[in-house]
Amino acid sequence: MRLKCLFFFLLTLFIFFASFQVSAQQLTISGYVKDSATGETLIGASIRNVEGTFGTVTNVYGFFSIRVPSTTTQLNCSYIGYKPKTVSIKNLKGSAIEIELAPKNILEKEVLISGERMDKNIRNTEMSRIELSGEKIKSMPVIFGEPDVLKAITLLPGIKSGGEASTGFYVRGGGPDQNLILMDEAVVYNPSHLFGFLSVFNSDAVKNIDIIKGGMPANYGGRLSSILNVNMREGNNQEFKYSGGIGLIATRLTAEGPIKKGKSSFLISGRRTYVDALAKPFLPATIKGNSYYFYDLNLKMNFILSPKDRIFISGYFGRDILDYKSERNSSVQFNFGWGNSTATARWNHVFNPKLFSNTSIIFNRYELFNDFEFGAGGFKVRSNLLDWNLKSDFTWFAQENHQVKFGVNYTFHTFQPGILTGNIGSAQIEQIITKQYAHEFAAYLLDEWKINHRLTINYGLRAVAFNLIGPYTQAEYDNDTQLPTGKSINYGKGQSIAFYPRLEPRFSGTYLLTETSSLKASYTQTYQFLHLATTSGAQFPVDLWVPSSRLVQPQMARQFALGYFRNFKDNVYETSAEVYYKPMRNQIEFKPGASLFFNQNLENEMVFGKGESYGLELFVRKKSGKLTGWIGYTLSKTTRQFDALNNGKPYFYRYDRTHDISVLLSYQFNKKWSGNFVFVYGTGNATTLPDSRYAYRFGIDPLTGEPKFVFIDKYSGVNTFRMPSYHRADISFTYLKKQTKKYESSWNFSLYNVYNRANPYFIYFLPDITTQTVKAFMVYLFPIVPSVQWNFKF
């Protein structure tokens, strides 16, 4: 295996250097594209020469570099929702150019400008990748009117929802821990508020999202299934602006403005639920002391130091708090809380028109804290996961047919599974699950090589390594049974416990069949060194992240994908059909009845196996005009196989969904009114239910004299039953009450689950004594739910 990886590494270098060639005399132009009204940079704006023979797009920082013939005097720049612009590049003498695009008004956005952008989805090598703007996410109908990033992406093919009232998502057969969620490059380990009901991303602070579910380029890694990039807004550097919204469960407020006009800006965005405050006057006196609320705060600042240097500083802080007081005993109470904290400092530097870099220092922490009090004492529980991350990424615009990216990434992980302190009377309690420490390294090199007009490939290699280190006391396990021997090994500070170096080859390519259609293929190999310890299908606050160790091998996946892409009517309609195959190794489940809470030897509760997923994804999207939106369909199958489960036979993964359909339609009726419609359908989740029940008599009730029985359920296999199919429709309407240059006010009205579908949440069983049978009962959460929200800007 290592010889194969070494061979691929040498082959990659050979192709990389052999593919370069001397080009004719050309001019390299670089710069930034930004919104003329706010000064914020635009991601994915199109830049090309007036002849249309050379083109590029801006990166996530709004930067571009383009090589054009030396005779070129003008560039065309365009971006959806903005007026196109032609700029002169005479006498630049190597200096960077700033292009400002003016936003269109509502009526202008209804009209597509012919030739406004390149066929990016047809011509580039990216497949299985979709971007959504923050404004698009805010327009989607959702329950209680609160816009949600994670619910929005589950409307895309290949991405499945965890179910009703869940922000969990599952990509091409992967689990919830196999998605890397980044907010301004910082990892978010638990993206949920309200026990999974809402995500932690405040839509007012979101600039755009970018999800990669296959064909992952070499500059990304760390998870098997997907990368979700959430980019936060930078703030208006021209004038002070305020915006917000008041809905049924939460309120939002955002302030932004220049620190120094045109050179620096700030953005502060906060959100808090107020259900606890509104409900308190109506609650019985016995439970008035109980409450639940969440809040989050986003902060971002950016500084243009010079045409070549920019600094970005961003942070997030969010918490969920549940307070409980016993109505029978006032001395019994508990406080349960969890939340994420992140901080990111980034430095953009332009060495020359051909070389761009970004260096980041990132901190992130997820923590859980519980306080319990009762008459005889109390105790506190703490756990957290903390990362420090240093990374540097470079983009080298080497030639007109080569764009090279390379970089390094280092992360230091600290795992604190649990600290329990307290007292019962005079007896003191202290129990600590030993901390674990790990280094994670990555280095990558990739090249996007445009071989000719029709063929472009993106090939690269990512080298990764994970090193679990001391101090730590490691339980010894028998090599055959994998059971603890009762002995242990003590590792000193910094001493290596387990070391996993790996190579991840990546490849994707596109072949242009016609000017409006292309064929794409990709291969991705990824490893994952962090694993979520959970016995649930969803992600909950008490779930723990555990590192790879001597016993827990890194998870590994390969993904093969092939796709056909076709655009119609001058790029108004985009269509695609993709097939994929994804085998997975070293998948993790827990033994039935596993104890996860304060378990020093958690590894002993794990079982290891493999998985497989394959499917077909169809996607039709209309991107401009009065009517926009998409229709997505997925046909797939996902299985798992563990020697210790289901008698070693493969079984359906709990979120295997044979058919999955999503429809999103948006319509601009006029200047004042717009509407949105959502329909989703999915095959019911696979679940394990008993197929028979036995009554076992074990005594006589001394009070009634009647026999006492215990019921024993018999199961024939894992996930052999299907829940009823899930489907619902949602609608929303937005009324723009007032819009001037200085003030905007709008109302959003929505209906969730329009036709009142009773979608199953879970099923339970009760015996019917009269008929001597066992009956199943279905629990569902939400009937038809109306919502209203007021939004404002000034």
Coordinates of C-alpha atoms in Angstrom, one line a residue, residues 43 115 169 238 287 372 452 527 632-633:
I43 CA -17.2 35.3 -4.3
G115 CA -23.4 36.2 -21.9
F169 CA -27.5 15.6 7.7
Q238 CA -19.0 52.5 3.3
I287 CA -42.8 25.1 36.8
F372 CA -26.7 19.4 39.7
N452 CA -6.9 22.0 -24.3
Y527 CA -9.1 9.4 6.0
G632 CA -33.5 17.1 -7.1
Y633 CA -33.9 13.3 -7.0

